Short mmCIF file of C-alpha atoms in Angstrom, two decimals:
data_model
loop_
_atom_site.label_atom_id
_atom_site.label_comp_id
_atom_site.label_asym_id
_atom_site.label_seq_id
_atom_site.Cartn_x
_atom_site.Cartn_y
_atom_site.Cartn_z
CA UNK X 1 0.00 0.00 0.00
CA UNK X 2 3.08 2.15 0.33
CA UNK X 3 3.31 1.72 -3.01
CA UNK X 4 5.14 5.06 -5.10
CA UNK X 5 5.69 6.29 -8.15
CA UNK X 6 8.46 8.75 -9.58
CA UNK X 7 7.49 11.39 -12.27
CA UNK X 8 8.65 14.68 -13.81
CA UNK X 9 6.56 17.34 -13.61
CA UNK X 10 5.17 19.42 -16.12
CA UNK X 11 3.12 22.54 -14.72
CA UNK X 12 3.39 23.42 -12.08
CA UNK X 13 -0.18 25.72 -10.67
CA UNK X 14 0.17 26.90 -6.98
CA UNK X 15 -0.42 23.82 -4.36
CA UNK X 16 -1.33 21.55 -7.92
CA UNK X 17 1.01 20.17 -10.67
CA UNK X 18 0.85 18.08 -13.56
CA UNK X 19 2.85 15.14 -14.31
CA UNK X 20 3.19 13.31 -17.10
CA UNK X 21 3.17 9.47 -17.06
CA UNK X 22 3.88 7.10 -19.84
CA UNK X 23 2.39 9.61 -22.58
CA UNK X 24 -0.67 11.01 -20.32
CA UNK X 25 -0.69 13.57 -17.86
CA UNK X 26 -2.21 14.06 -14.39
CA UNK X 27 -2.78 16.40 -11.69
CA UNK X 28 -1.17 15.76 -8.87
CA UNK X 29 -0.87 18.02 -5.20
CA UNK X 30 2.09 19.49 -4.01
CA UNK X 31 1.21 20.52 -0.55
CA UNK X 32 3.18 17.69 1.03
CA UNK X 33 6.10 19.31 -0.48
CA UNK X 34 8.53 22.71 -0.77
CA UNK X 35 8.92 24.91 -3.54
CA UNK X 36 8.18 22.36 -6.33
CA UNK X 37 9.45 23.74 -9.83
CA UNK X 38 8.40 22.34 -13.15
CA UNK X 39 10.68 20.33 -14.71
CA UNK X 40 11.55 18.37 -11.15
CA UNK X 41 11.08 14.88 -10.61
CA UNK X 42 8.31 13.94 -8.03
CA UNK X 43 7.73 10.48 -5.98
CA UNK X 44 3.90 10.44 -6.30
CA UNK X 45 1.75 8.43 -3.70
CA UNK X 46 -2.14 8.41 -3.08
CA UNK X 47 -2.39 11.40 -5.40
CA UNK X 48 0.49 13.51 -3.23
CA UNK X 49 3.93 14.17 -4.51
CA UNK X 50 5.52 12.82 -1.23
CA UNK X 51 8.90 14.04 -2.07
CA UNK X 52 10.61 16.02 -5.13
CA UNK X 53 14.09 16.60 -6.32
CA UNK X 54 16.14 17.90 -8.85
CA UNK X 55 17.91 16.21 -11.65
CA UNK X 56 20.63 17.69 -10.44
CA UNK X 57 20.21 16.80 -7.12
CA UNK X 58 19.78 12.88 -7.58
CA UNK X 59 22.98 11.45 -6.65
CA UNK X 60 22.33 8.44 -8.75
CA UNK X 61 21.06 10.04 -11.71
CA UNK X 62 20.64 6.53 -13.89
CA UNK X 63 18.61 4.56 -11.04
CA UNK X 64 15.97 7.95 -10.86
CA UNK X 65 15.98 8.07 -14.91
CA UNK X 66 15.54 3.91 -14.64
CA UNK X 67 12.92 4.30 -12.00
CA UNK X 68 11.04 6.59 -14.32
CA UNK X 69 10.81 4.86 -16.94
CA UNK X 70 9.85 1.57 -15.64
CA UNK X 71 6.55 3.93 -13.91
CA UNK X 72 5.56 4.91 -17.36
CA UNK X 73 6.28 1.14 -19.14
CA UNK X 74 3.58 -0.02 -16.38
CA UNK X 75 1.59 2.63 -16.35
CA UNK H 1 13.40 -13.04 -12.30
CA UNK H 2 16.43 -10.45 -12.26
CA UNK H 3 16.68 -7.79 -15.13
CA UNK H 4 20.39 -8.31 -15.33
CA UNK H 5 21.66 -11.72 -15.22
CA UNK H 6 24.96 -9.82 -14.44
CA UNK H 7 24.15 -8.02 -11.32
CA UNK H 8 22.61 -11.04 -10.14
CA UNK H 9 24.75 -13.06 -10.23
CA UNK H 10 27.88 -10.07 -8.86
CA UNK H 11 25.51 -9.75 -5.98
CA UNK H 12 25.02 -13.37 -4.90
CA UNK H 13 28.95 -14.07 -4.90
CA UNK H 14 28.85 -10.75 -3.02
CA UNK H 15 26.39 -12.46 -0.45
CA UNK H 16 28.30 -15.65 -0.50
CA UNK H 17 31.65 -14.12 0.29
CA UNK H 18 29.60 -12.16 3.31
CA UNK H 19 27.34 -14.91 4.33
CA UNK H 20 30.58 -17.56 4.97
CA UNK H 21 32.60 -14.58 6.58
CA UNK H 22 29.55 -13.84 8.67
CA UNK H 23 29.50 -18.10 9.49
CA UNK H 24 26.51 -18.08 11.17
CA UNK H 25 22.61 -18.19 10.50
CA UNK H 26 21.06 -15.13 9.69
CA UNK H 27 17.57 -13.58 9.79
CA UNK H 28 16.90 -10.85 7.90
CA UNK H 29 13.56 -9.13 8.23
CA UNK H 30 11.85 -7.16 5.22
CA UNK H 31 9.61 -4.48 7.08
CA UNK H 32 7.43 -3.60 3.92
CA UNK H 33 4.90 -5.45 1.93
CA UNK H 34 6.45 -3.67 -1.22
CA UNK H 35 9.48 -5.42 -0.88
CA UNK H 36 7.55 -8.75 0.10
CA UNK H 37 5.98 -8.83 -3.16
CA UNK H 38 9.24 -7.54 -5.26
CA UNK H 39 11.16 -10.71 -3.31
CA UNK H 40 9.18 -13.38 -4.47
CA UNK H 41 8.44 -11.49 -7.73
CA UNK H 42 11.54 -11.64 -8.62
CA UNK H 43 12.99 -15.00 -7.23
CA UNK H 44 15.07 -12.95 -4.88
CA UNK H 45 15.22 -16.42 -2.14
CA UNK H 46 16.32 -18.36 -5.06
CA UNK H 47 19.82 -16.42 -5.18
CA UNK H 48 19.74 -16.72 -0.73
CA UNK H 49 23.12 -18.81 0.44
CA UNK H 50 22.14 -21.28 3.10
CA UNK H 51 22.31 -19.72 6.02
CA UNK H 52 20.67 -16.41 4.97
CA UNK H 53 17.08 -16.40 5.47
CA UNK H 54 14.49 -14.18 4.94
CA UNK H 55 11.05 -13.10 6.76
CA UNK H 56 8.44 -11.03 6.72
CA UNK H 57 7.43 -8.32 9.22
CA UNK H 58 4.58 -6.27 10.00
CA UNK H 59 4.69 -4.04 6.92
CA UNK H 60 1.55 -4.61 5.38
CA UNK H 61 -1.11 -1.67 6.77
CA UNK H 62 -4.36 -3.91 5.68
CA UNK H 63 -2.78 -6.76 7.71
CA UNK H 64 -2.06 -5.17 10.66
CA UNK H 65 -5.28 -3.44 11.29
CA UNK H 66 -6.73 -5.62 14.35
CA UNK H 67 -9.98 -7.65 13.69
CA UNK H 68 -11.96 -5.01 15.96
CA UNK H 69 -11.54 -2.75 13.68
CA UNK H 70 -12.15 -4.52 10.60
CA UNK H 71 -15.54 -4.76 12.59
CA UNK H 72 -15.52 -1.71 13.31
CA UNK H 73 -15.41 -0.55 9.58
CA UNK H 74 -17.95 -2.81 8.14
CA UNK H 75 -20.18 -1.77 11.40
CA UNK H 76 -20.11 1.54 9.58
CA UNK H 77 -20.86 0.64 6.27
CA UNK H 78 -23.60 -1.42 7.65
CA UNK H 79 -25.25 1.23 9.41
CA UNK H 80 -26.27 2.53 6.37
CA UNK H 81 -26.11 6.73 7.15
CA UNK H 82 -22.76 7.03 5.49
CA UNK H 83 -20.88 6.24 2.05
CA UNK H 84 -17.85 4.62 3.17
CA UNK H 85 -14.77 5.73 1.16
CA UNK H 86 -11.62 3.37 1.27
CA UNK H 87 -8.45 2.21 -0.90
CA UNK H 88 -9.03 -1.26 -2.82
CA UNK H 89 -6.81 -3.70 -0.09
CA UNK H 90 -9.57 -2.99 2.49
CA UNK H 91 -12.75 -4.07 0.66
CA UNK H 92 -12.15 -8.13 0.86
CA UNK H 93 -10.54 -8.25 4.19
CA UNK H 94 -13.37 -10.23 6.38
CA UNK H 95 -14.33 -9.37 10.10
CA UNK H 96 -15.86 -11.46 12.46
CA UNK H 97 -19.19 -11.94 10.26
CA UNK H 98 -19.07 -9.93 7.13
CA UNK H 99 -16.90 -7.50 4.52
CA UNK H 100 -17.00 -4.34 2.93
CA UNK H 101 -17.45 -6.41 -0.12
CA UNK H 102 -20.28 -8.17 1.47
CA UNK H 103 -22.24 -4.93 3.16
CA UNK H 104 -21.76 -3.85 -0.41
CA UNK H 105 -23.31 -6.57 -2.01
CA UNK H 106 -26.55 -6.05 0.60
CA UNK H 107 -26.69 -2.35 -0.55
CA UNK H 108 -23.92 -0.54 1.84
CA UNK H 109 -22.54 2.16 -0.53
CA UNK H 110 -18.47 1.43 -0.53
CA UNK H 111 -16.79 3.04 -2.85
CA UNK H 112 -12.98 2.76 -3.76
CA UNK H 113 -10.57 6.10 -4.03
CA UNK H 114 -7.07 6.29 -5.45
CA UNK H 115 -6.60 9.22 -3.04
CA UNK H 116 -7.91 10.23 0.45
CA UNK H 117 -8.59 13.50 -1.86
CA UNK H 118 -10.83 12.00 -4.56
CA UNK H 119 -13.41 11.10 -0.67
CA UNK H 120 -13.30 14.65 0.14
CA UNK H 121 -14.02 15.72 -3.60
CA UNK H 122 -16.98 13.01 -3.30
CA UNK H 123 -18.39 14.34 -0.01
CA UNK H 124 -18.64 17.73 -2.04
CA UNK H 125 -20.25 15.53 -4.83
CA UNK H 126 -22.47 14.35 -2.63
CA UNK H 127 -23.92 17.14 -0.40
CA UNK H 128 -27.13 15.25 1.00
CA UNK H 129 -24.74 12.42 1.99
CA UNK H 130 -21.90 12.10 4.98
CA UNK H 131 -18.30 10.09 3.47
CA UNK H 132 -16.48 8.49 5.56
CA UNK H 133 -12.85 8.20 4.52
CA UNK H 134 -11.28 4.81 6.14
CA UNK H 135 -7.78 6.42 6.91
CA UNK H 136 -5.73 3.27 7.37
CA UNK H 137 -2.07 3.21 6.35
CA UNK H 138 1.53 4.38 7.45
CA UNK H 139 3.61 6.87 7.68
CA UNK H 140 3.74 7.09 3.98
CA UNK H 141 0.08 7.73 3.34
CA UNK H 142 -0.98 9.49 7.09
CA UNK H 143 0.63 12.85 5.39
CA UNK H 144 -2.17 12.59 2.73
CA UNK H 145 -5.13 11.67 4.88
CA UNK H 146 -4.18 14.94 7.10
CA UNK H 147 -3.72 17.21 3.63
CA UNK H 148 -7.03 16.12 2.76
CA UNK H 149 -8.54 16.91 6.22
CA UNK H 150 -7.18 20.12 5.91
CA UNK H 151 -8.95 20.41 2.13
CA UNK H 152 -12.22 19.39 4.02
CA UNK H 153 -11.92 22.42 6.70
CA UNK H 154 -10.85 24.59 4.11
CA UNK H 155 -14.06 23.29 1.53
CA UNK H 156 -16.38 23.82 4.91
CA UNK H 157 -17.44 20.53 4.37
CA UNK H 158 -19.38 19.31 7.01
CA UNK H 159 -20.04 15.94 5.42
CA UNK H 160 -16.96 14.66 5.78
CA UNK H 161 -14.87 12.72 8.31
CA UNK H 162 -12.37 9.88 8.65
CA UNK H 163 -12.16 6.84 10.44
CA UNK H 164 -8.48 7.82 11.75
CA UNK H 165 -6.42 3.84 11.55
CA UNK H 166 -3.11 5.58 10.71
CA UNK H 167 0.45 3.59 12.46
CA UNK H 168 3.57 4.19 12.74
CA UNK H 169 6.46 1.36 12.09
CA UNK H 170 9.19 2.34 14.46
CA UNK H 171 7.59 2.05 17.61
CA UNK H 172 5.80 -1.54 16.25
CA UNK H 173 9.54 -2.88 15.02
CA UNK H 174 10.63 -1.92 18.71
CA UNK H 175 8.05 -3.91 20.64
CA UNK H 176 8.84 -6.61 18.13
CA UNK H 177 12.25 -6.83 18.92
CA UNK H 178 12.12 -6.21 22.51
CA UNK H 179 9.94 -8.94 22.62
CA UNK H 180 13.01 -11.01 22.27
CA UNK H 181 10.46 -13.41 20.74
CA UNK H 182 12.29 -14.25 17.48
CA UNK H 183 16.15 -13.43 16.49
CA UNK H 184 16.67 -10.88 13.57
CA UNK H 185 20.00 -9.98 12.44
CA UNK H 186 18.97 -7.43 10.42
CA UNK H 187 16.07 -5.12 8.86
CA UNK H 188 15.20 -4.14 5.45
CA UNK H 189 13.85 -0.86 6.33
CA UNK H 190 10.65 0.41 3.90
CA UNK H 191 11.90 2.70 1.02
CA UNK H 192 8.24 4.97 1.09
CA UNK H 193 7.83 4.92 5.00
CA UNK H 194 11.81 6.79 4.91
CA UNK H 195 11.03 8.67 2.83
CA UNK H 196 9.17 10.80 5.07
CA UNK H 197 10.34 9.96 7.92
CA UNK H 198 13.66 10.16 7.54
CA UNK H 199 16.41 7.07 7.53
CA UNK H 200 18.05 8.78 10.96
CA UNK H 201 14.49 7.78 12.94
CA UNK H 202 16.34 3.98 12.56
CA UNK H 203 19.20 5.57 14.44
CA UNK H 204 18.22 4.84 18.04
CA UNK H 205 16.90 1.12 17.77
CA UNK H 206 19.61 0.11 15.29
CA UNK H 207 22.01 1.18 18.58
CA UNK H 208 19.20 -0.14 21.68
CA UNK H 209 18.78 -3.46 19.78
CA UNK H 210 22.26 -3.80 18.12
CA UNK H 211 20.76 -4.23 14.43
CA UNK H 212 22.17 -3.57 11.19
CA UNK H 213 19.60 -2.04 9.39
CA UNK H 214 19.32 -1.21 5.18
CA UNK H 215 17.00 1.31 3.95
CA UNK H 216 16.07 -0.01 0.10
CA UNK H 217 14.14 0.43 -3.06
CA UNK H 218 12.03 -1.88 -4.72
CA UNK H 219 14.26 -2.90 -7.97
CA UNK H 220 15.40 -6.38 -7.55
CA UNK H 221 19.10 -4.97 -7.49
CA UNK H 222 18.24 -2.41 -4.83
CA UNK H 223 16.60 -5.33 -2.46
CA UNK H 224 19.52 -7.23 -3.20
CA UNK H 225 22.36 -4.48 -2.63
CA UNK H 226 20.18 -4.09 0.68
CA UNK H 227 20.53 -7.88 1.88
CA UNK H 228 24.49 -7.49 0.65
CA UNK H 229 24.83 -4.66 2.72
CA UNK H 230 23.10 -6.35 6.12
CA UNK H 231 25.04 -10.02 6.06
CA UNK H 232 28.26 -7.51 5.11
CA UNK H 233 27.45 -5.62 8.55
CA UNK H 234 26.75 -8.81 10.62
CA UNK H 235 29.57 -10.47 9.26
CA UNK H 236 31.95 -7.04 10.12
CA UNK H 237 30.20 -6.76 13.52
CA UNK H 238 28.39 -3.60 12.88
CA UNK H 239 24.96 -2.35 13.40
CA UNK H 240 25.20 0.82 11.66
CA UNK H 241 21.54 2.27 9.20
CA UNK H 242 22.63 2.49 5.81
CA UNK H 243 20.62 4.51 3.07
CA UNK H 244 20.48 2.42 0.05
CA UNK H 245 17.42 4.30 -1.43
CA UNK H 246 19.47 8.00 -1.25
CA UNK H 247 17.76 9.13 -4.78
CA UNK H 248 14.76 9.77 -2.54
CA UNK H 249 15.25 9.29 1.02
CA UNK H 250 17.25 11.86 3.34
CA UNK H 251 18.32 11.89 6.70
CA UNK H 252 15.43 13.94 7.95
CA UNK H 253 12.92 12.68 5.61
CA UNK H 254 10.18 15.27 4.69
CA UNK H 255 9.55 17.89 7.10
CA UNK H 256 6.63 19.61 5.39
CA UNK H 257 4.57 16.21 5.28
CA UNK H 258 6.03 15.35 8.88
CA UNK H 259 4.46 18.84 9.82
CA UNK H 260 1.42 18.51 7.92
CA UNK H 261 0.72 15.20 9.32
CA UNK H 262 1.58 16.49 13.03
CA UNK H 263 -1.00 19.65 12.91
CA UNK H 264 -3.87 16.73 12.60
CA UNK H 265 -2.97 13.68 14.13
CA UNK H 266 -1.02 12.51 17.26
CA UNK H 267 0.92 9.49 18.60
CA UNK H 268 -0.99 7.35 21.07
CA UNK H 269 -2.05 3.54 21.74
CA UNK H 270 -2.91 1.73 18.60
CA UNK H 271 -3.81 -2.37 18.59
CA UNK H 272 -2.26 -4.12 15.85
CA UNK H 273 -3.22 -7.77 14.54
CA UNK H 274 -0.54 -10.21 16.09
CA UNK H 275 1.16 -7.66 18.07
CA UNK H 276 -1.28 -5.82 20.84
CA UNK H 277 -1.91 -2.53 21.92
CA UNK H 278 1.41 -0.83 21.11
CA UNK H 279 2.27 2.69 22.81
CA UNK H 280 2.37 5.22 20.50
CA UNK H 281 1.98 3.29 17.42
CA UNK H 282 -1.11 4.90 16.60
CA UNK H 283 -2.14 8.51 14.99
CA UNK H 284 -5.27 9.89 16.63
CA UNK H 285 -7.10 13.22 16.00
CA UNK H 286 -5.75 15.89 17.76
CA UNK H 287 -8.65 17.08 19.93
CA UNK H 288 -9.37 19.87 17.72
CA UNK H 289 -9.87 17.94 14.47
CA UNK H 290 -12.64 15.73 16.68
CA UNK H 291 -15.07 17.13 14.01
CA UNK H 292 -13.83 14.74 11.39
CA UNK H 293 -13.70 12.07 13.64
CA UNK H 294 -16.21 9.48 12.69
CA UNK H 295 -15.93 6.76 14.86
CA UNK H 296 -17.34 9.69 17.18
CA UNK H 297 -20.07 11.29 15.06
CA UNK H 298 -21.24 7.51 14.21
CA UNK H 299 -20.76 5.75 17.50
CA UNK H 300 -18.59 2.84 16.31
CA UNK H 301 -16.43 1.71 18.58
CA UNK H 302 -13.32 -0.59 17.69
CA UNK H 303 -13.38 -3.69 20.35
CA UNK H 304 -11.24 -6.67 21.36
CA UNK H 305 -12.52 -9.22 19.02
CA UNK H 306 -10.81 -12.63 18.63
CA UNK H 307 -8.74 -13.79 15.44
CA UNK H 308 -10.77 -16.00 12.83
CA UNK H 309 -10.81 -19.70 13.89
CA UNK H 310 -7.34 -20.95 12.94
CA UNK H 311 -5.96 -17.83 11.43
CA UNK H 312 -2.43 -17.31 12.02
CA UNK H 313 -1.85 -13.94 10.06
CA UNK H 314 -0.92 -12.57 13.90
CA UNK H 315 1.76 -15.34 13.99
CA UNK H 316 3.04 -14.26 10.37
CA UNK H 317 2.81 -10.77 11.03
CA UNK H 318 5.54 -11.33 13.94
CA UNK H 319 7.67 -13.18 11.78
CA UNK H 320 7.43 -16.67 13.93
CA UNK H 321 5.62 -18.37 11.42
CA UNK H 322 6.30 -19.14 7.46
CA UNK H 323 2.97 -18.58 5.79
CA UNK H 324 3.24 -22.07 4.43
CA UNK H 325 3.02 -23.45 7.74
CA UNK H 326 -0.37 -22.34 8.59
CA UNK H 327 -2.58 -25.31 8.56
CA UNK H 328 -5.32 -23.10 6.87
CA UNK H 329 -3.17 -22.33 4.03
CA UNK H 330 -3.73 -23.04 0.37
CA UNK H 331 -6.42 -25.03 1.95
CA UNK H 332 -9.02 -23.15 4.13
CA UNK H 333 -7.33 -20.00 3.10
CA UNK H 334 -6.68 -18.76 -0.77
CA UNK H 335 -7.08 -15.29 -2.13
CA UNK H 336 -10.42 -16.41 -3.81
CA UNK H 337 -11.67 -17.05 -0.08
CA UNK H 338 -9.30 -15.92 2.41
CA UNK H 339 -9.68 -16.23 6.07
CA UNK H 340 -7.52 -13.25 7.33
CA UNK H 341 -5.91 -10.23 5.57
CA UNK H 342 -2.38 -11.64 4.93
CA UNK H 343 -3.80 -13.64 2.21
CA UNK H 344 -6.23 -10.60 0.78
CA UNK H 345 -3.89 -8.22 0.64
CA UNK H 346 -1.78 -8.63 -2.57
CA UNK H 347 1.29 -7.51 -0.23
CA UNK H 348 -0.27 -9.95 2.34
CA UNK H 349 3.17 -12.67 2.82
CA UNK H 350 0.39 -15.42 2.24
CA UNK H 351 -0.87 -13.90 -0.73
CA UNK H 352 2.73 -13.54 -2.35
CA UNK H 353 3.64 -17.02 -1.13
CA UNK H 354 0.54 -18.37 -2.33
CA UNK H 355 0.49 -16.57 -5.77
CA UNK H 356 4.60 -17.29 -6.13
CA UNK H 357 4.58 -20.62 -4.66
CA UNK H 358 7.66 -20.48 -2.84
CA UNK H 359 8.23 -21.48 0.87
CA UNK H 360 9.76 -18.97 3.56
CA UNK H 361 11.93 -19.51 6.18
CA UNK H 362 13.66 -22.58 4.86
#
């Protein structure tokens, strides 16, 4: 049930956000998180970005770019 | 079966060097029902040396919620005056006499939400009826049931409330391991729970209980680097937390959903299934969101209520017994008719041992 899912985000509208996920996009809420800038990566549970970081940021750049990939293959 | 034949087979010579320098059995616990299911999934025992094994803990949220308040839940949906809003694992799980799925079947209205959001955007849907969100889960999902609380106050929605069934794991893994009841040489800590909590809140019990503890991610490399990593500490004599799942989880986890979730709930006693009334292990309404409380506004009260006849999910929720060894499973018990919620629950240990047929704790 803890079940997550990383994404990048796409829009970013006050407290909401838009990801996009193997080709379709969805809203998503940021309130569970700081400052959240398009073009950030997002870890997206029970509708709630739970967490968000930069590309820059993610010390293992390949396992994030993996991760998000393998979300939008089984999405 | 492992993506990479490669890394597979570079991390079990890895855990065969560490298992023989370590030359002595070892039980290593995975905490989360993620990493339950990604285990079998992908034939991650096969690649175990001999004297590594592996066991479940209490990581599963439907699981652990105690057979009162399965009851409790279905009480509500039976009483007809609300629309009972819950995630998908919840709606088989049977209490003493009946199921969401079964009050549904008699004309309960139960319906199933992605997000503790999409109940509060129903309860505005649906002015001339109350929803009841049930709020069950860790510390991964609490943070959303208390942002959608907030959304509630801030819709003035008086038709809303939740049933508030939200734990937390470290104080449950403590009372596990102070039980002294079973030995565990290490803990695969869950990836999601870190992340907002933080891989430091392993800190202290790593140190009280001596335990080398791994925090991981759900790729079949990143369970196995995890196991690596433990039977390399026991072997070295070390009981340190390492953070194997860094591209998400940091030291202090998330403060904003640590905060949000603080302003609505707080820590007090919470019963789990198998394990008792654990101090707080539970997150309860601070007094002044009572308003969305709805065990209060509906009078349904969570009791003591015995297991189901035979059931041993308590017993597999400890991590004493392999879910093969229940005399009810695969027999009296399958995930077309389960008897208790380790078997509905597709990160239930029965229900991945059942649907990957492979037997624990050998």
């Amino acid at each position: 049930m803890c079940l997550a899912i990383p994404a990048k985000l796409v829009e970013v509208h006050g407290d909401e956000g838009v990801i996009e996920l193997g080709g379709s996009r969805k809203t998503v809420l940021l309130s569970l998180v700081e400052n959240a800038r398009v073009g950030q990566f997002v870890l997206l549970h029970a509708g709630y970005a739970i967490e968000v970081i930069d590309e820059a940021e993610a010390r293992d750049l390949a396992a994030l770019h993996r991760m998000v990939s393998e979300a939008s293959e089984e999405e | 079966m492992i993506s990479t034949a490669a890394a597979a087979e570079t991390a079990r010579k890895s855990l065969a060097h560490w298992a023989e320098q370590a030359a002595r059995p070892l039980t290593l616990m995975e905490v989360c029902g993620t990493h339950t299911m990604a285990i079998h999934r992908h034939g991650i025992l096969s690649l175990l040396p001999e004297n590594v094994r592996l066991i479940s803990g209490p990581g599963c949220p439907v699981c652990v919620t105690p057979q009162g308040q399965v009851d409790q839940i279905v009480a509500l949906a039976r009483q007809g005056e609300a629309t009972v809003a819950t995630f998908g694992d919840m709606v088989r799980v049977p209490g003493s006499t009946s199921s969401l799925e079964r009050e549904r079947a008699l004309g309960a209205d139960v319906r199933v939400v992605y997000s503790p959001l999409d109940a509060v955007a129903l309860a505005e849907a649906l002015p001339s009826r109350h929803v009841v969100f049930i709020g069950i889960g860790f510390e991964t999902t609490v943070p959303t049931v208390a942002a959608a609380v907030i959304e509630a106050r801030r819709r003035r929605l008086g038709n809303f409330t939740i049933l508030a069934a939200g734990k937390r794991i470290p104080p449950a893994l403590d009372a596990l391991l102070a039980s002294g009841e079973l030995r565990v040489d290490g803990l695969i800590c869950p990836g999601h729970v870190s992340v907002v909590i933080g891989w430091r809140a392993y800190e202290p019990f790593a140190q009280r209980h001596r335990l080398p503890c791994a925090v991981a991610g759900f790729e079949p490399t990143e369970v196995l680097e995890a196991i690596v990593a433990l039977v390399r500490q026991a072997a070295e004599g070390r009981a340190d937390v390492e953070n194997l799942y860094s591209v998400w989880v940091r030291p202090e986890g998330n403060r904003r959903a640590l905060k949000t979730l603080e302003s609505v709930f707080v820590a007090g006693p919470s019963r789990w299934r198998g394990l008792g009334i654990i101090e707080r292990s539970g997150l309860l309404l601070r007094e002044e969101w009572s308003d969305y409380d709805a065990a209060r506004r509906f009078g349904v009260e969570e009791h003591e209520v015995a297991e189901p006849s035979g059931c041993r999910c308590g017993d597999v929720l400890r991590g004493i017994l392999a879910p093969a060894d229940c005399a009810l499973f695969a027999r009296a018990c399958t995930p077309e008719s389960p008897v208790g919620p380790c078997m509905v629950s597709t990160e239930g240990s029965c229900a991945a041992a059942y649907r990957y047929g492979r037997r624990r704790g050998q």
